[in-house]
Amino acid sequence: MNADLARELIIAAAVLVFALVVQFILIPTQIEQAVEYDLASLSPAFFPELATLIIGALSILLILSHIRHLVKATPPEQIDEEPLTLSEELRIGGAMVVSIVYYFVLDYLGFWITNTVGVAVLLMIQDRRRIWRQIIIAAATTLCIYLFFYFVMKVHFPIGKIFK
Amino acid sequence: MTYHLKKLGFFTLIVCLVMGFSGTGIAADYPKKPVTMYVVFSPGGSMDSSARGLSAGAEKILGQPIVIVTKDGGGGTVGLGVLANDTPDGYTIAAATSTGILRIPLRRKVPYKPLASFTPLFAYAAVASATVVNPDSPFKTMQDLIEYAKANPGKIKYGTAGAGSPMHLVMAVIGMKENINWIHVPFKGSAPAETALMGGHVDVVSTGDLDKAITGQLRTLCVHTKERMEILPDVPTTLELGYSYYNDTLFAIYGPAGMDPQVVKTLEDAFEKAVDMPPYQKVAKQFGLVPIKMKSAAYKKFLEDGWPQQVEILTKLKLIEQPATEPR
Amino acid sequence: MTSLIDNLLIGLNILWTWEHLLAIVVGSTLGLIVGTIPGLTATMAVALILPLTFDMDFVTSIMLLVGAYKGGIFGGSITAILLNTPGTPASAATVLDGYTLTKQGKGVKALKMAKYSSCLADFGSDLVLIAVAAPLASVALKFGPPEIAMLIVFSLTIIAGVAGKSILKGLISGTLGLLLATVGLDPIMTTRRFVFDQADLDSGLSLIPVLIGLFALSEVFLQLGRKSKSEADHFAIVHSKDPADNRVSWREFKRSLRTILRGTAIGTGIGIIPGIGTGIASFMSYGQAKRASKYPEKFGAGSLEGIAASESGNSAVVGATFIPLLTLGIPGDIITAVIMGAFLIQGFIPGPLLFKDHADIIYAIFVGFIICDIVYFLIGSVFMKYAAYLSRVPRRLLFPIVFVFCIVGSYAIHHSVFDVGILVAFGIVGFYMQKFGFATAPLLIAFILSPIGETAVRQSLLMSSGSPFIFLKRPISLGFFLLTLITIAGIVRSHFRGKHQPLIKEETK
C-alpha cells in the first residue's frame, strides 16, 4: 500500500469520525428542543442528523472504494498538481498563524496596529530583506484603507480596547 | 536612501498611533463631536428608515451630525450587545425595538442584561401589525375567520414573521381564547408571509409590514394596536374584539447604562422635537408607524413593568419555562 | 405593442436629464469599484448609497441604486476572474473557470467574455421586465413553499457538476455545507442549533466571510507560501503576449451564444421568484451549461462557456427581481428589498397601484435600466483595461493586500470582529479541503441553498399537516421533483459509463 493510498484512507476515516462525533456528541448537546409546542413539521435536529447520516455513509463508501483500489492494485486519482515543499508549507502555516493572531488581537489593539503589523509580517514571510520598506508599505496600506472606508463607506474599524 | 525611508517610516508610524488614540475624548459640554447611532436592523426596512428620519431632525437640534452605523443580526441583539459594552459618554447610542429587551431575552440568552445594561432614552414609534387576507377572500371580518376556523379545525393556515414574534403571539392568544386549532406557518419576516398569502399558499397572515394593508392590496381584518389607526379607521383592534393582547412593540433609542443625566436630557429633548419634524414624519407615514413620545423615565418604567407581563404571557403560551436571560 | 413604444418614449423623455444620466454613471462606477474590491459586495454598495438618496428626486435615486446594483454584480466578476476572489456571491461560479483562465494567461479574454455575457443577459432580462412583467409576476406567486423546496432540491443536483475529480468527496463537501447552514436559530422553532452559547452565532455563519474564506483566503494562503519558481511567477497575473489570448473571437463568442441565452432564461426565472437570488442563478446556469455542453470536461479547466454561463445567470437576475417588486410589491432578493425601501421613503408604494398612478415614471425607470446596461458596458471596459495592470503587481505584494481586503470586507458587513474569525476559520478549512481533494464549490452551494430549502420543506409539511405528499400533489413542485429524478439518473448513468474519461488539459501552459 503506497503512501498516497494510506493518506486517502486516513482522510476518509477522519471524515467518518467527524460524522460520528457530530451525531452523537454535538447534536444532543447543542440543539435546543423547544418547550412543548404544536408541531407538525420536523424537529430542529432532523436536518443536522440527516446531514451527518449522509456524511457517514459517504465516508464509508469512500473507504470501501479505496479498499477496492488496494485490492485491485490500481493507483487512486492524483490529487496535488504540484506538491508543496516543506518550506512552502511552513510559510503557509506562518500565514495562517498570522491570520489567527490577527483575529484575536483585533479587538484589543485596534485596526491600526493589528493591520500594519499583520501586513508587515506577511510581507516579511515572503521576503526577509528590506524590512523598513515593508513596514512603510504596510502602514501606508492601512492608512489608505482606513480613509476609504471611514469617509466613503462610513465603516468604522475597531479602535482597540486598550485605548478606551 | 534608507535614512530618508527610515524617517518616513517613523513619521507614518506616529501618524498611525495618533489617529488610533483619537478615539478617546472627554466631553465637557455635549455634544462636542458627532454621535454614532447603531441601527440594529438592515437598511430599507421600517426601523432603519425611521431611525434615519429621526436622526436627520435630531442632528439639527443637537448641532452635531449623527452617524448611522448598521449593526444588524440576531433580531437586533447583536447591536444591543455591542452597545452594552460601549462607554456611556453619550457619543454612542442605538436605535432598536423594545423586543430586544422585552421578548428575545426571555427566549434565549443574550449578551447583555436587558434591564440593567442600558439607559433607555426615548421611544418614538409604536409598531403596528395587523391580520390581513386577500381581497377576494371569503372572510370579510375577523368574526368570519374565527367562526370558520372553529368549525374547521386544522384547515386554516396563518403565516407570520416567525415563531414567538408579536404577530404570532396575537394569533396564538386568540386561538387559545377561542379554542381554535389553526396551523401556524412561520416565515422569515412579514414580507415572505405576505407573498405566500398573495399566492394562496396560506389563508391569512399576521403581518408587521402594513404598506399593502394601507393601499388596500390586502384586506385588513383587525389591527393589533392599542387604539384604532388613523389610516385604517374602519378596522377594529384586538382589544375591541375582546382579546387581551395587543402588539406593544416600540422603536426606541438606547444608550449604555450609566449615562450622565444632563446628556440624557439633551438627547431625549432633541428626539422629542425630531418626531414632529418633516424627515421623520415622511417616513412614519410611509410605514404606518404610530407616533408616540416616551421620554427616558417613562420608557424605563414601561420596560420594567413589561418584563413580568411578558414572562407571564410566554409561559402561558408554553413558549418558555422561565426567562433565558436574567434581567439584571 | 405601439402603446408600449409610446410609453417608453414618454419614459425616455422624463429620464433624459443631466441629473438622471449622471446618477446612472455615478451609480455604476461606485458599484463597479465596490464590487471589484474583494470582500465588498453589491449589497453593501447599494445599502451604503441608500441613505444618500433620501433628499434626491425619485428617478435619480433609483437610477443611482440600480446602477450600483448592476455595476456591483459585474465588478465582483472582475476580482473573481483575476484573483480567485468572488467580489459578490453572484460571482462564485465564475471563479471556477475564470481564475483557471487567468492562470493560463487568458485573463483578459475571460474578462471580455464575462463582460459580453453579463451585458447581454442583463439586457435580455430588462426586455423581459419591460414587456411581460405583470403576467410573469402572477406565475411567480404560484411558487409557494413546496415549489421552492423542490426547486432547491433540483438546484442541489448542480453539486454533482462542480464536484471535481471525486464525486464522493464533492458530495461530502456539499453535505458539510448543509450541516454548517444549520448553525444558528432554527427557522421554524427559533431554537438554537450549534450556537455554543455565542450570541454572535445566533444569526448563523454569515455568508460573505464563509465565501471569501473558502475561495479567496485559502488562495491567499497558497500564494503566500509559494516561492517564485521563475521570473514570470513573480507576478500573480500572467499577461500573455499572444493577442488571441486577449480578446474573444467571433467564433468563440458564437459557440457560447446558446449558453448565454440559457443563462439569461435561468437567471430571469430565478429572479422572478422572490427569495432565491443571484448566487444560485449563476451556479444553476453553470450546471445546466455543463450538462448541455459538447465539452463538459473543460468546465473547471478554463472553459469560456463556463464563464458565459455563470455570468449570464447572475446578471439576468437583476432585471428580473424588479418584476415582482414593481408589479406586486414583493422584492425578488435582498438588494431589491433595500431598493424597495427607497421607493417607500419617496412615497411610491410598489405594487399594482404604482402602474396605474405613475406609469410614466415606471417607464422612465425601464428606459433607465437599458441605458444602465450600455453605461456599465462602457465603464466596465475602461475598468478592465486598468484591472489588467494588476498583472504588473508582484505577487508578494498583491496577496497581502488581498488579505487585508478579505478581512476588511468580512468585518464591514456587520461591523463584527467575529465575522473576521469566521473568515480565518474558513480560509484554513478551505485550504486543507482543497489540499485533500475536496472541492469547495459544493459546500458553498449547499450552504446557500440549504437554509431556504429546509425552511421551505418544513413550511410545506406544516401546510400539509405532516403529509409529504404535498410535494407530489401540486403541479409545479411535482415537475421539479421529476426533473430532479431525471437529472440524478443522468448523472449516475454518465458516471458509470464515462468513469475513466481523462481531463483534457489545455496545451498552453
PDB file of C-alpha atoms in Angstrom, chain B residues 114-226:
ATOM      1  CA  PRO B 114     -31.961  43.637  29.407  1.00  0.00           C
ATOM      2  CA  LEU B 115     -32.996  45.872  32.276  1.00  0.00           C
ATOM      3  CA  ALA B 116     -29.579  46.800  33.581  1.00  0.00           C
ATOM      4  CA  SER B 117     -27.224  47.266  30.627  1.00  0.00           C
ATOM      5  CA  PHE B 118     -28.893  50.253  29.045  1.00  0.00           C
ATOM      6  CA  THR B 119     -30.152  53.750  29.632  1.00  0.00           C
ATOM      7  CA  PRO B 120     -33.478  53.917  27.775  1.00  0.00           C
ATOM      8  CA  LEU B 121     -33.500  57.332  26.153  1.00  0.00           C
ATOM      9  CA  PHE B 122     -36.609  57.799  24.089  1.00  0.00           C
ATOM     10  CA  ALA B 123     -39.310  55.688  22.465  1.00  0.00           C
ATOM     11  CA  TYR B 124     -40.560  57.234  19.246  1.00  0.00           C
ATOM     12  CA  ALA B 125     -42.950  54.900  17.468  1.00  0.00           C
ATOM     13  CA  ALA B 126     -45.324  52.085  18.092  1.00  0.00           C
ATOM     14  CA  VAL B 127     -45.098  49.359  15.526  1.00  0.00           C
ATOM     15  CA  ALA B 128     -48.387  48.464  14.040  1.00  0.00           C
ATOM     16  CA  SER B 129     -49.236  44.984  12.946  1.00  0.00           C
ATOM     17  CA  ALA B 130     -52.459  43.613  11.555  1.00  0.00           C
ATOM     18  CA  THR B 131     -54.233  40.480  10.436  1.00  0.00           C
ATOM     19  CA  VAL B 132     -54.758  40.517   6.695  1.00  0.00           C
ATOM     20  CA  VAL B 133     -56.310  38.366   4.000  1.00  0.00           C
ATOM     21  CA  ASN B 134     -56.541  38.533   0.235  1.00  0.00           C
ATOM     22  CA  PRO B 135     -59.115  40.945  -1.192  1.00  0.00           C
ATOM     23  CA  ASP B 136     -61.016  38.043  -2.723  1.00  0.00           C
ATOM     24  CA  SER B 137     -61.042  36.028   0.473  1.00  0.00           C
ATOM     25  CA  PRO B 138     -64.417  34.817   1.817  1.00  0.00           C
ATOM     26  CA  PHE B 139     -63.582  36.312   5.220  1.00  0.00           C
ATOM     27  CA  LYS B 140     -64.841  39.860   5.453  1.00  0.00           C
ATOM     28  CA  THR B 141     -64.451  40.314   9.199  1.00  0.00           C
ATOM     29  CA  MET B 142     -62.415  38.801  11.960  1.00  0.00           C
ATOM     30  CA  GLN B 143     -65.520  37.046  13.202  1.00  0.00           C
ATOM     31  CA  ASP B 144     -65.965  35.273   9.858  1.00  0.00           C
ATOM     32  CA  LEU B 145     -62.458  33.955  10.114  1.00  0.00           C
ATOM     33  CA  ILE B 146     -62.830  32.794  13.687  1.00  0.00           C
ATOM     34  CA  GLU B 147     -66.136  31.050  13.093  1.00  0.00           C
ATOM     35  CA  TYR B 148     -64.781  29.221  10.092  1.00  0.00           C
ATOM     36  CA  ALA B 149     -61.653  28.233  11.954  1.00  0.00           C
ATOM     37  CA  LYS B 150     -63.625  26.933  14.894  1.00  0.00           C
ATOM     38  CA  ALA B 151     -65.843  24.864  12.632  1.00  0.00           C
ATOM     39  CA  ASN B 152     -62.946  23.501  10.581  1.00  0.00           C
ATOM     40  CA  PRO B 153     -60.074  22.611  12.871  1.00  0.00           C
ATOM     41  CA  GLY B 154     -56.728  22.237  11.182  1.00  0.00           C
ATOM     42  CA  LYS B 155     -57.784  23.844   7.953  1.00  0.00           C
ATOM     43  CA  ILE B 156     -56.824  27.460   8.371  1.00  0.00           C
ATOM     44  CA  LYS B 157     -53.135  28.202   7.883  1.00  0.00           C
ATOM     45  CA  TYR B 158     -51.808  31.505   9.073  1.00  0.00           C
ATOM     46  CA  GLY B 159     -48.432  32.951   8.268  1.00  0.00           C
ATOM     47  CA  THR B 160     -46.322  35.182  10.487  1.00  0.00           C
ATOM     48  CA  ALA B 161     -42.878  36.692  10.599  1.00  0.00           C
ATOM     49  CA  GLY B 162     -41.602  33.976  12.911  1.00  0.00           C
ATOM     50  CA  ALA B 163     -42.319  31.884  15.964  1.00  0.00           C
ATOM     51  CA  GLY B 164     -42.529  33.976  19.104  1.00  0.00           C
ATOM     52  CA  SER B 165     -42.935  37.253  17.253  1.00  0.00           C
ATOM     53  CA  PRO B 166     -45.659  39.641  18.439  1.00  0.00           C
ATOM     54  CA  MET B 167     -47.620  38.858  15.288  1.00  0.00           C
ATOM     55  CA  HIS B 168     -47.528  35.188  16.109  1.00  0.00           C
ATOM     56  CA  LEU B 169     -48.425  35.783  19.730  1.00  0.00           C
ATOM     57  CA  VAL B 170     -51.578  37.665  18.755  1.00  0.00           C
ATOM     58  CA  MET B 171     -52.895  34.758  16.743  1.00  0.00           C
ATOM     59  CA  ALA B 172     -51.825  32.310  19.407  1.00  0.00           C
ATOM     60  CA  VAL B 173     -53.632  34.219  22.133  1.00  0.00           C
ATOM     61  CA  ILE B 174     -56.785  34.445  20.026  1.00  0.00           C
ATOM     62  CA  GLY B 175     -56.502  30.768  19.229  1.00  0.00           C
ATOM     63  CA  MET B 176     -56.225  29.875  22.870  1.00  0.00           C
ATOM     64  CA  LYS B 177     -59.138  32.029  23.939  1.00  0.00           C
ATOM     65  CA  GLU B 178     -61.480  30.801  21.218  1.00  0.00           C
ATOM     66  CA  ASN B 179     -60.231  27.247  21.359  1.00  0.00           C
ATOM     67  CA  ILE B 180     -59.243  27.190  17.719  1.00  0.00           C
ATOM     68  CA  ASN B 181     -56.975  24.694  16.079  1.00  0.00           C
ATOM     69  CA  TRP B 182     -55.313  26.608  13.346  1.00  0.00           C
ATOM     70  CA  ILE B 183     -51.899  25.992  11.845  1.00  0.00           C
ATOM     71  CA  HIS B 184     -49.029  28.392  12.208  1.00  0.00           C
ATOM     72  CA  VAL B 185     -46.643  28.630   9.258  1.00  0.00           C
ATOM     73  CA  PRO B 186     -43.652  30.769  10.206  1.00  0.00           C
ATOM     74  CA  PHE B 187     -41.705  32.751   7.618  1.00  0.00           C
ATOM     75  CA  LYS B 188     -38.519  34.731   7.738  1.00  0.00           C
ATOM     76  CA  GLY B 189     -40.140  38.100   8.073  1.00  0.00           C
ATOM     77  CA  SER B 190     -43.514  39.546   7.175  1.00  0.00           C
ATOM     78  CA  ALA B 191     -42.723  40.076   3.501  1.00  0.00           C
ATOM     79  CA  PRO B 192     -42.383  36.380   2.579  1.00  0.00           C
ATOM     80  CA  ALA B 193     -45.520  35.671   4.578  1.00  0.00           C
ATOM     81  CA  GLU B 194     -47.465  38.233   2.591  1.00  0.00           C
ATOM     82  CA  THR B 195     -46.075  36.793  -0.622  1.00  0.00           C
ATOM     83  CA  ALA B 196     -47.333  33.365   0.357  1.00  0.00           C
ATOM     84  CA  LEU B 197     -50.715  34.859   1.154  1.00  0.00           C
ATOM     85  CA  MET B 198     -50.939  36.509  -2.215  1.00  0.00           C
ATOM     86  CA  GLY B 199     -50.095  33.217  -3.854  1.00  0.00           C
ATOM     87  CA  GLY B 200     -52.801  31.458  -1.943  1.00  0.00           C
ATOM     88  CA  HIS B 201     -50.459  29.206  -0.024  1.00  0.00           C
ATOM     89  CA  VAL B 202     -51.716  30.374   3.351  1.00  0.00           C
ATOM     90  CA  ASP B 203     -55.155  31.706   4.190  1.00  0.00           C
ATOM     91  CA  VAL B 204     -54.369  34.628   6.452  1.00  0.00           C
ATOM     92  CA  VAL B 205     -51.289  36.466   7.609  1.00  0.00           C
ATOM     93  CA  SER B 206     -50.480  38.362  10.754  1.00  0.00           C
ATOM     94  CA  THR B 207     -48.094  40.927   9.388  1.00  0.00           C
ATOM     95  CA  GLY B 208     -45.794  43.676  10.622  1.00  0.00           C
ATOM     96  CA  ASP B 209     -45.475  45.419   7.238  1.00  0.00           C
ATOM     97  CA  LEU B 210     -48.547  47.476   6.664  1.00  0.00           C
ATOM     98  CA  ASP B 211     -47.849  49.028   3.282  1.00  0.00           C
ATOM     99  CA  LYS B 212     -50.138  46.654   1.414  1.00  0.00           C
ATOM    100  CA  ALA B 213     -52.824  46.888   4.040  1.00  0.00           C
ATOM    101  CA  ILE B 214     -52.771  50.659   3.757  1.00  0.00           C
ATOM    102  CA  THR B 215     -53.157  50.674  -0.005  1.00  0.00           C
ATOM    103  CA  GLY B 216     -55.858  48.061   0.091  1.00  0.00           C
ATOM    104  CA  GLN B 217     -53.898  45.472  -1.829  1.00  0.00           C
ATOM    105  CA  LEU B 218     -54.722  43.214   1.105  1.00  0.00           C
ATOM    106  CA  ARG B 219     -57.834  43.317   3.243  1.00  0.00           C
ATOM    107  CA  THR B 220     -57.309  44.054   6.928  1.00  0.00           C
ATOM    108  CA  LEU B 221     -59.451  42.132   9.383  1.00  0.00           C
ATOM    109  CA  CYS B 222     -58.110  43.659  12.559  1.00  0.00           C
ATOM    110  CA  VAL B 223     -55.194  45.724  13.781  1.00  0.00           C
ATOM    111  CA  HIS B 224     -53.070  44.848  16.740  1.00  0.00           C
ATOM    112  CA  THR B 225     -52.511  48.312  18.076  1.00  0.00           C
ATOM    113  CA  LYS B 226     -53.830  49.760  21.296  1.00  0.00           C
TER     114      LYS B 226
END
